[in-house]
Amino acid sequence: GAGVSQSPSNKVTEKGKDVELRCDPISGHTALYWYRQSLGQGLEFLIYFQGNSAPDKSGLPSDRFSAERTGGSVSTLTIQRTQQEDSAVYLCASSPPTSGSSDTQYFGPGTRLTVL
Amino acid sequence: AQKITQTQPGMFVQEKEAVTLDCTYDTSDPSYGLFWYKQPSSGEMIFLIYQGSYDQQNATEGRYSLNFQKARKSANLVISASQLGDSAMYFCAMREPRGGSARQLTFGSGTQLTVLP
């Protein structure tokens, strides 16, 4: 079946503008994650959604970052008033409705964000 | 302290040879999962192999195997019969349930593997 999809694949924006990044998880996957991959920081967890539960926002770096997940499926990551340090690849992953530590996360192709 | 440590920033291997990519981890949770992902230059993260902390056998998936040494807290990835297409960045990652609510992965810094013809 279809994998995780993300859009846009590339986004160039000016400092101070808001951006929205979209993630469409694998059908039937209840868990959805956002990560950020940057040269200086490696791969960092941002936020996690599981079904209808309150999201785990513990990885969001500032209040300029927010995310929502509508209908338990598509998720949007919003960055307000972008800064140059927000430039990174934003990766989305989803995992099936199982329990325990074995849930494998399947990643999308990422959105490369460049803030000028 | 680093949760996942990959001490080899870069590795070279001759085509058809085997290569071991090192990974050590740090956790006090008795239940955890260890994962390896491959990231080619195209950027996608490809799941390779999983090892659970309670698994008695080392995980294997085709040419990939995981050398799991629990007492040493190491989870090295072994790639047998390397192919040119194996050239990529490889990430070791850990998941700690932490009471069942936290499920995110913690990643190491990665190892860039180059397979030489």
PDB file of C-alpha atoms in Angstrom:
ATOM      1  CA  GLY A   1       0.000   0.000   0.000  1.00  0.00           C
ATOM      2  CA  ALA A   2       0.892   3.660  -0.011  1.00  0.00           C
ATOM      3  CA  GLY A   3       3.540   4.878   2.377  1.00  0.00           C
ATOM      4  CA  VAL A   4       3.661   8.041   4.431  1.00  0.00           C
ATOM      5  CA  SER A   5       3.382  11.093   2.214  1.00  0.00           C
ATOM      6  CA  GLN A   6       4.485  14.621   2.985  1.00  0.00           C
ATOM      7  CA  SER A   7       3.987  17.907   1.240  1.00  0.00           C
ATOM      8  CA  PRO A   8       5.534  20.059   0.062  1.00  0.00           C
ATOM      9  CA  SER A   9       8.798  18.257  -0.589  1.00  0.00           C
ATOM     10  CA  ASN A  10      10.643  21.569  -0.510  1.00  0.00           C
ATOM     11  CA  LYS A  11       9.676  24.899   0.978  1.00  0.00           C
ATOM     12  CA  VAL A  12      11.623  28.121   0.815  1.00  0.00           C
ATOM     13  CA  THR A  13      10.320  30.973   2.911  1.00  0.00           C
ATOM     14  CA  GLU A  14      11.416  34.319   4.237  1.00  0.00           C
ATOM     15  CA  LYS A  15      12.248  34.900   7.859  1.00  0.00           C
ATOM     16  CA  GLY A  16       9.154  35.896   9.800  1.00  0.00           C
ATOM     17  CA  LYS A  17       6.652  34.122   7.578  1.00  0.00           C
ATOM     18  CA  ASP A  18       4.445  31.237   8.730  1.00  0.00           C
ATOM     19  CA  VAL A  19       4.658  27.806   7.091  1.00  0.00           C
ATOM     20  CA  GLU A  20       2.481  24.715   7.131  1.00  0.00           C
ATOM     21  CA  LEU A  21       3.823  21.236   6.511  1.00  0.00           C
ATOM     22  CA  ARG A  22       1.507  18.356   5.820  1.00  0.00           C
ATOM     23  CA  CYS A  23       1.744  14.649   6.599  1.00  0.00           C
ATOM     24  CA  ASP A  24      -0.545  11.877   5.420  1.00  0.00           C
ATOM     25  CA  PRO A  25       0.168   8.672   7.378  1.00  0.00           C
ATOM     26  CA  ILE A  26      -0.196   5.096   6.237  1.00  0.00           C
ATOM     27  CA  SER A  27      -3.856   4.101   6.234  1.00  0.00           C
ATOM     28  CA  GLY A  28      -4.816   2.409   9.496  1.00  0.00           C
ATOM     29  CA  HIS A  29      -1.847   3.730  11.445  1.00  0.00           C
ATOM     30  CA  THR A  30      -3.027   5.356  14.651  1.00  0.00           C
ATOM     31  CA  ALA A  31       0.251   6.865  15.793  1.00  0.00           C
ATOM     32  CA  LEU A  32       1.887   9.805  14.032  1.00  0.00           C
ATOM     33  CA  TYR A  33       5.190  11.495  14.814  1.00  0.00           C
ATOM     34  CA  TRP A  34       7.021  14.584  13.674  1.00  0.00           C
ATOM     35  CA  TYR A  35      10.811  14.774  13.780  1.00  0.00           C
ATOM     36  CA  ARG A  36      13.282  17.397  12.643  1.00  0.00           C
ATOM     37  CA  GLN A  37      16.635  16.621  11.060  1.00  0.00           C
ATOM     38  CA  SER A  38      19.211  19.367  10.958  1.00  0.00           C
ATOM     39  CA  LEU A  39      22.964  19.392  10.482  1.00  0.00           C
ATOM     40  CA  GLY A  40      23.802  20.609  13.926  1.00  0.00           C
ATOM     41  CA  GLN A  41      21.203  18.731  15.957  1.00  0.00           C
ATOM     42  CA  GLY A  42      20.717  15.415  14.180  1.00  0.00           C
ATOM     43  CA  LEU A  43      17.264  13.847  14.398  1.00  0.00           C
ATOM     44  CA  GLU A  44      15.023  15.348  17.064  1.00  0.00           C
ATOM     45  CA  PHE A  45      11.560  14.337  18.152  1.00  0.00           C
ATOM     46  CA  LEU A  46       8.970  17.117  17.956  1.00  0.00           C
ATOM     47  CA  ILE A  47       5.471  15.806  18.651  1.00  0.00           C
ATOM     48  CA  TYR A  48       3.511  12.554  18.830  1.00  0.00           C
ATOM     49  CA  PHE A  49      -0.172  11.818  18.244  1.00  0.00           C
ATOM     50  CA  GLN A  50      -1.867   8.578  19.271  1.00  0.00           C
ATOM     51  CA  GLY A  51      -5.467   8.142  18.236  1.00  0.00           C
ATOM     52  CA  ASN A  52      -7.715  10.620  20.022  1.00  0.00           C
ATOM     53  CA  SER A  53      -5.402  11.092  23.003  1.00  0.00           C
ATOM     54  CA  ALA A  54      -3.825  14.419  23.834  1.00  0.00           C
ATOM     55  CA  PRO A  55      -0.597  14.793  21.830  1.00  0.00           C
ATOM     56  CA  ASP A  56       2.839  14.559  23.406  1.00  0.00           C
ATOM     57  CA  LYS A  57       4.300  17.987  22.615  1.00  0.00           C
ATOM     58  CA  SER A  58       7.404  17.578  24.749  1.00  0.00           C
ATOM     59  CA  GLY A  59       9.794  17.928  21.804  1.00  0.00           C
ATOM     60  CA  LEU A  60       8.493  21.176  20.363  1.00  0.00           C
ATOM     61  CA  PRO A  61      11.377  23.683  20.567  1.00  0.00           C
ATOM     62  CA  SER A  62       9.279  26.809  21.073  1.00  0.00           C
ATOM     63  CA  ASP A  63       5.716  28.089  21.110  1.00  0.00           C
ATOM     64  CA  ARG A  64       6.141  29.072  17.470  1.00  0.00           C
ATOM     65  CA  PHE A  65       5.694  25.383  16.657  1.00  0.00           C
ATOM     66  CA  SER A  66       2.315  23.700  16.756  1.00  0.00           C
ATOM     67  CA  ALA A  67       0.697  20.690  15.175  1.00  0.00           C
ATOM     68  CA  GLU A  68      -2.720  19.256  14.780  1.00  0.00           C
ATOM     69  CA  ARG A  69      -4.150  16.027  13.519  1.00  0.00           C
ATOM     70  CA  THR A  70      -7.602  16.069  12.046  1.00  0.00           C
ATOM     71  CA  GLY A  71      -9.859  13.030  12.138  1.00  0.00           C
ATOM     72  CA  GLY A  72      -7.054  10.836  13.381  1.00  0.00           C
ATOM     73  CA  SER A  73      -5.372  10.948   9.988  1.00  0.00           C
ATOM     74  CA  VAL A  74      -3.683  13.888   8.274  1.00  0.00           C
ATOM     75  CA  SER A  75      -1.443  16.100  10.370  1.00  0.00           C
ATOM     76  CA  THR A  76      -0.245  19.650   9.842  1.00  0.00           C
ATOM     77  CA  LEU A  77       2.864  21.081  11.477  1.00  0.00           C
ATOM     78  CA  THR A  78       2.788  24.873  11.634  1.00  0.00           C
ATOM     79  CA  ILE A  79       5.786  27.074  12.275  1.00  0.00           C
ATOM     80  CA  GLN A  80       4.965  30.702  12.945  1.00  0.00           C
ATOM     81  CA  ARG A  81       7.351  33.606  12.431  1.00  0.00           C
ATOM     82  CA  THR A  82      10.021  31.336  10.973  1.00  0.00           C
ATOM     83  CA  GLN A  83      13.655  31.860  11.919  1.00  0.00           C
ATOM     84  CA  GLN A  84      16.757  30.788  10.041  1.00  0.00           C
ATOM     85  CA  GLU A  85      17.475  28.143  12.664  1.00  0.00           C
ATOM     86  CA  ASP A  86      14.195  26.463  11.690  1.00  0.00           C
ATOM     87  CA  SER A  87      15.829  25.405   8.412  1.00  0.00           C
ATOM     88  CA  ALA A  88      15.868  21.624   8.458  1.00  0.00           C
ATOM     89  CA  VAL A  89      14.220  18.541   7.022  1.00  0.00           C
ATOM     90  CA  TYR A  90      10.947  17.810   8.773  1.00  0.00           C
ATOM     91  CA  LEU A  91      10.140  14.119   8.836  1.00  0.00           C
ATOM     92  CA  CYS A  92       6.814  12.531   9.587  1.00  0.00           C
ATOM     93  CA  ALA A  93       6.390   8.909  10.643  1.00  0.00           C
ATOM     94  CA  SER A  94       3.472   6.665  11.473  1.00  0.00           C
ATOM     95  CA  SER A  95       3.099   3.327  13.220  1.00  0.00           C
ATOM     96  CA  PRO A  96       0.309   0.759  13.459  1.00  0.00           C
ATOM     97  CA  PRO A  97      -2.044   0.279  16.430  1.00  0.00           C
ATOM     98  CA  THR A  98       0.033  -2.177  18.443  1.00  0.00           C
ATOM     99  CA  SER A  99       1.413  -1.833  21.949  1.00  0.00           C
ATOM    100  CA  GLY A 100       4.817  -2.033  23.528  1.00  0.00           C
ATOM    101  CA  SER A 101       8.225  -0.966  22.368  1.00  0.00           C
ATOM    102  CA  SER A 102       8.129  -2.873  19.098  1.00  0.00           C
ATOM    103  CA  ASP A 103       5.999  -0.431  17.117  1.00  0.00           C
ATOM    104  CA  THR A 104       7.977   0.223  13.987  1.00  0.00           C
ATOM    105  CA  GLN A 105       7.777   3.751  12.662  1.00  0.00           C
ATOM    106  CA  TYR A 106       7.615   4.245   8.915  1.00  0.00           C
ATOM    107  CA  PHE A 107       8.891   7.533   7.660  1.00  0.00           C
ATOM    108  CA  GLY A 108       7.801   9.816   4.885  1.00  0.00           C
ATOM    109  CA  PRO A 109      10.205  11.452   2.429  1.00  0.00           C
ATOM    110  CA  GLY A 110      10.380  14.651   4.470  1.00  0.00           C
ATOM    111  CA  THR A 111       9.910  18.349   3.766  1.00  0.00           C
ATOM    112  CA  ARG A 112      13.070  20.380   3.328  1.00  0.00           C
ATOM    113  CA  LEU A 113      12.457  23.815   4.819  1.00  0.00           C
ATOM    114  CA  THR A 114      14.798  26.681   4.020  1.00  0.00           C
ATOM    115  CA  VAL A 115      14.317  29.982   5.792  1.00  0.00           C
ATOM    116  CA  LEU A 116      16.092  32.856   4.066  1.00  0.00           C
TER     117      LEU A 116
ATOM    118  CA  ALA B   1      24.333  11.951  28.573  1.00  0.00           C
ATOM    119  CA  GLN B   2      23.884  10.498  25.110  1.00  0.00           C
ATOM    120  CA  LYS B   3      21.157   7.893  24.954  1.00  0.00           C
ATOM    121  CA  ILE B   4      22.402   6.402  21.681  1.00  0.00           C
ATOM    122  CA  THR B   5      26.047   6.531  20.699  1.00  0.00           C
ATOM    123  CA  GLN B   6      27.389   5.740  17.267  1.00  0.00           C
ATOM    124  CA  THR B   7      31.139   6.192  17.415  1.00  0.00           C
ATOM    125  CA  GLN B   8      31.880   5.747  13.713  1.00  0.00           C
ATOM    126  CA  PRO B   9      31.063   8.887  11.725  1.00  0.00           C
ATOM    127  CA  GLY B  10      32.213   7.163   8.541  1.00  0.00           C
ATOM    128  CA  MET B  11      32.966   3.622   7.446  1.00  0.00           C
ATOM    129  CA  PHE B  12      34.295   2.097   4.240  1.00  0.00           C
ATOM    130  CA  VAL B  13      33.786  -1.485   3.130  1.00  0.00           C
ATOM    131  CA  GLN B  14      34.698  -3.383   0.010  1.00  0.00           C
ATOM    132  CA  GLU B  15      31.822  -4.699  -2.057  1.00  0.00           C
ATOM    133  CA  LYS B  16      30.801  -8.254  -1.037  1.00  0.00           C
ATOM    134  CA  GLU B  17      32.495  -7.934   2.335  1.00  0.00           C
ATOM    135  CA  ALA B  18      30.681  -7.813   5.676  1.00  0.00           C
ATOM    136  CA  VAL B  19      30.655  -4.679   7.826  1.00  0.00           C
ATOM    137  CA  THR B  20      29.654  -3.963  11.421  1.00  0.00           C
ATOM    138  CA  LEU B  21      28.228  -0.608  12.448  1.00  0.00           C
ATOM    139  CA  ASP B  22      28.488   0.084  16.153  1.00  0.00           C
ATOM    140  CA  CYS B  23      25.741   1.295  18.457  1.00  0.00           C
ATOM    141  CA  THR B  24      25.647   1.553  22.224  1.00  0.00           C
ATOM    142  CA  TYR B  25      22.705   2.773  24.234  1.00  0.00           C
ATOM    143  CA  ASP B  26      21.849   3.950  27.705  1.00  0.00           C
ATOM    144  CA  THR B  27      18.578   3.253  29.480  1.00  0.00           C
ATOM    145  CA  SER B  28      17.347   2.207  32.897  1.00  0.00           C
ATOM    146  CA  ASP B  29      14.069   0.923  31.508  1.00  0.00           C
ATOM    147  CA  PRO B  30      13.969  -2.910  31.338  1.00  0.00           C
ATOM    148  CA  SER B  31      11.626  -2.793  28.351  1.00  0.00           C
ATOM    149  CA  TYR B  32      12.891  -1.046  25.252  1.00  0.00           C
ATOM    150  CA  GLY B  33      13.241  -1.480  21.538  1.00  0.00           C
ATOM    151  CA  LEU B  34      16.211  -0.914  19.288  1.00  0.00           C
ATOM    152  CA  PHE B  35      15.925  -0.028  15.621  1.00  0.00           C
ATOM    153  CA  TRP B  36      18.219   0.533  12.686  1.00  0.00           C
ATOM    154  CA  TYR B  37      17.284   2.803   9.809  1.00  0.00           C
ATOM    155  CA  LYS B  38      19.025   3.495   6.530  1.00  0.00           C
ATOM    156  CA  GLN B  39      18.969   6.948   4.953  1.00  0.00           C
ATOM    157  CA  PRO B  40      20.293   7.081   1.382  1.00  0.00           C
ATOM    158  CA  SER B  41      21.153  10.364  -0.270  1.00  0.00           C
ATOM    159  CA  SER B  42      17.523  10.674  -1.398  1.00  0.00           C
ATOM    160  CA  GLY B  43      16.664  11.411   2.229  1.00  0.00           C
ATOM    161  CA  GLU B  44      14.015   8.824   3.034  1.00  0.00           C
ATOM    162  CA  MET B  45      14.411   6.863   6.272  1.00  0.00           C
ATOM    163  CA  ILE B  46      14.112   3.148   5.599  1.00  0.00           C
ATOM    164  CA  PHE B  47      13.439   0.737   8.444  1.00  0.00           C
ATOM    165  CA  LEU B  48      15.896  -2.162   8.469  1.00  0.00           C
ATOM    166  CA  ILE B  49      15.650  -4.210  11.630  1.00  0.00           C
ATOM    167  CA  TYR B  50      14.227  -4.289  15.152  1.00  0.00           C
ATOM    168  CA  GLN B  51      15.410  -5.894  18.405  1.00  0.00           C
ATOM    169  CA  GLY B  52      13.331  -6.006  21.567  1.00  0.00           C
ATOM    170  CA  SER B  53      15.027  -5.970  24.938  1.00  0.00           C
ATOM    171  CA  TYR B  54      13.413  -9.268  25.914  1.00  0.00           C
ATOM    172  CA  ASP B  55      14.137 -11.031  22.633  1.00  0.00           C
ATOM    173  CA  GLN B  56      16.306 -14.084  23.219  1.00  0.00           C
ATOM    174  CA  GLN B  57      17.563 -14.329  19.661  1.00  0.00           C
ATOM    175  CA  ASN B  58      19.464 -11.751  17.672  1.00  0.00           C
ATOM    176  CA  ALA B  59      17.247 -10.216  15.006  1.00  0.00           C
ATOM    177  CA  THR B  60      17.929 -10.981  11.359  1.00  0.00           C
ATOM    178  CA  GLU B  61      16.395  -9.588   8.181  1.00  0.00           C
ATOM    179  CA  GLY B  62      17.969 -10.841   4.992  1.00  0.00           C
ATOM    180  CA  ARG B  63      21.522  -9.495   4.832  1.00  0.00           C
ATOM    181  CA  TYR B  64      21.022  -7.505   8.022  1.00  0.00           C
ATOM    182  CA  SER B  65      21.553  -8.904  11.492  1.00  0.00           C
ATOM    183  CA  LEU B  66      21.726  -7.258  14.848  1.00  0.00           C
ATOM    184  CA  ASN B  67      24.437  -8.287  17.287  1.00  0.00           C
ATOM    185  CA  PHE B  68      22.594  -7.627  20.538  1.00  0.00           C
ATOM    186  CA  GLN B  69      24.717  -7.711  23.690  1.00  0.00           C
ATOM    187  CA  LYS B  70      22.363  -6.655  26.449  1.00  0.00           C
ATOM    188  CA  ALA B  71      24.862  -6.638  29.304  1.00  0.00           C
ATOM    189  CA  ARG B  72      27.145  -4.358  27.305  1.00  0.00           C
ATOM    190  CA  LYS B  73      24.208  -2.294  26.056  1.00  0.00           C
ATOM    191  CA  SER B  74      25.273  -2.641  22.478  1.00  0.00           C
ATOM    192  CA  ALA B  75      23.228  -3.298  19.351  1.00  0.00           C
ATOM    193  CA  ASN B  76      25.595  -3.442  16.421  1.00  0.00           C
ATOM    194  CA  LEU B  77      24.275  -3.804  12.884  1.00  0.00           C
ATOM    195  CA  VAL B  78      25.988  -6.359  10.692  1.00  0.00           C
ATOM    196  CA  ILE B  79      25.556  -6.116   6.935  1.00  0.00           C
ATOM    197  CA  SER B  80      26.742  -9.185   5.086  1.00  0.00           C
ATOM    198  CA  ALA B  81      27.816  -9.267   1.448  1.00  0.00           C
ATOM    199  CA  SER B  82      27.822  -5.478   1.042  1.00  0.00           C
ATOM    200  CA  GLN B  83      26.413  -4.025  -2.149  1.00  0.00           C
ATOM    201  CA  LEU B  84      27.010  -0.642  -3.755  1.00  0.00           C
ATOM    202  CA  GLY B  85      23.414   0.244  -2.950  1.00  0.00           C
ATOM    203  CA  ASP B  86      24.170  -0.110   0.746  1.00  0.00           C
ATOM    204  CA  SER B  87      26.071   3.185   0.658  1.00  0.00           C
ATOM    205  CA  ALA B  88      24.016   5.439   2.922  1.00  0.00           C
ATOM    206  CA  MET B  89      23.758   6.943   6.374  1.00  0.00           C
ATOM    207  CA  TYR B  90      22.745   4.410   9.026  1.00  0.00           C
ATOM    208  CA  PHE B  91      20.993   5.414  12.219  1.00  0.00           C
ATOM    209  CA  CYS B  92      20.565   3.432  15.404  1.00  0.00           C
ATOM    210  CA  ALA B  93      17.505   4.391  17.449  1.00  0.00           C
ATOM    211  CA  MET B  94      15.889   3.403  20.725  1.00  0.00           C
ATOM    212  CA  ARG B  95      12.371   3.501  21.997  1.00  0.00           C
ATOM    213  CA  GLU B  96      11.607   3.449  25.706  1.00  0.00           C
ATOM    214  CA  PRO B  97       7.942   2.998  26.633  1.00  0.00           C
ATOM    215  CA  ARG B  98       8.232   5.224  29.718  1.00  0.00           C
ATOM    216  CA  GLY B  99       4.922   4.260  31.220  1.00  0.00           C
ATOM    217  CA  GLY B 100       3.317   3.561  27.880  1.00  0.00           C
ATOM    218  CA  SER B 101       2.791   7.153  26.806  1.00  0.00           C
ATOM    219  CA  ALA B 102       6.094   8.086  25.248  1.00  0.00           C
ATOM    220  CA  ARG B 103       6.796   6.286  22.021  1.00  0.00           C
ATOM    221  CA  GLN B 104       9.191   8.513  20.187  1.00  0.00           C
ATOM    222  CA  LEU B 105      12.525   7.294  18.925  1.00  0.00           C
ATOM    223  CA  THR B 106      15.832   8.654  20.151  1.00  0.00           C
ATOM    224  CA  PHE B 107      18.406   8.553  17.376  1.00  0.00           C
ATOM    225  CA  GLY B 108      22.163   8.311  17.308  1.00  0.00           C
ATOM    226  CA  SER B 109      24.268  10.644  15.207  1.00  0.00           C
ATOM    227  CA  GLY B 110      24.573   8.141  12.396  1.00  0.00           C
ATOM    228  CA  THR B 111      27.330   6.364  10.482  1.00  0.00           C
ATOM    229  CA  GLN B 112      27.983   7.149   6.828  1.00  0.00           C
ATOM    230  CA  LEU B 113      28.754   3.868   5.084  1.00  0.00           C
ATOM    231  CA  THR B 114      30.502   3.857   1.734  1.00  0.00           C
ATOM    232  CA  VAL B 115      30.751   0.614  -0.218  1.00  0.00           C
ATOM    233  CA  LEU B 116      33.737   0.538  -2.548  1.00  0.00           C
ATOM    234  CA  PRO B 117      33.627  -1.346  -5.874  1.00  0.00           C
TER     235      PRO B 117
END
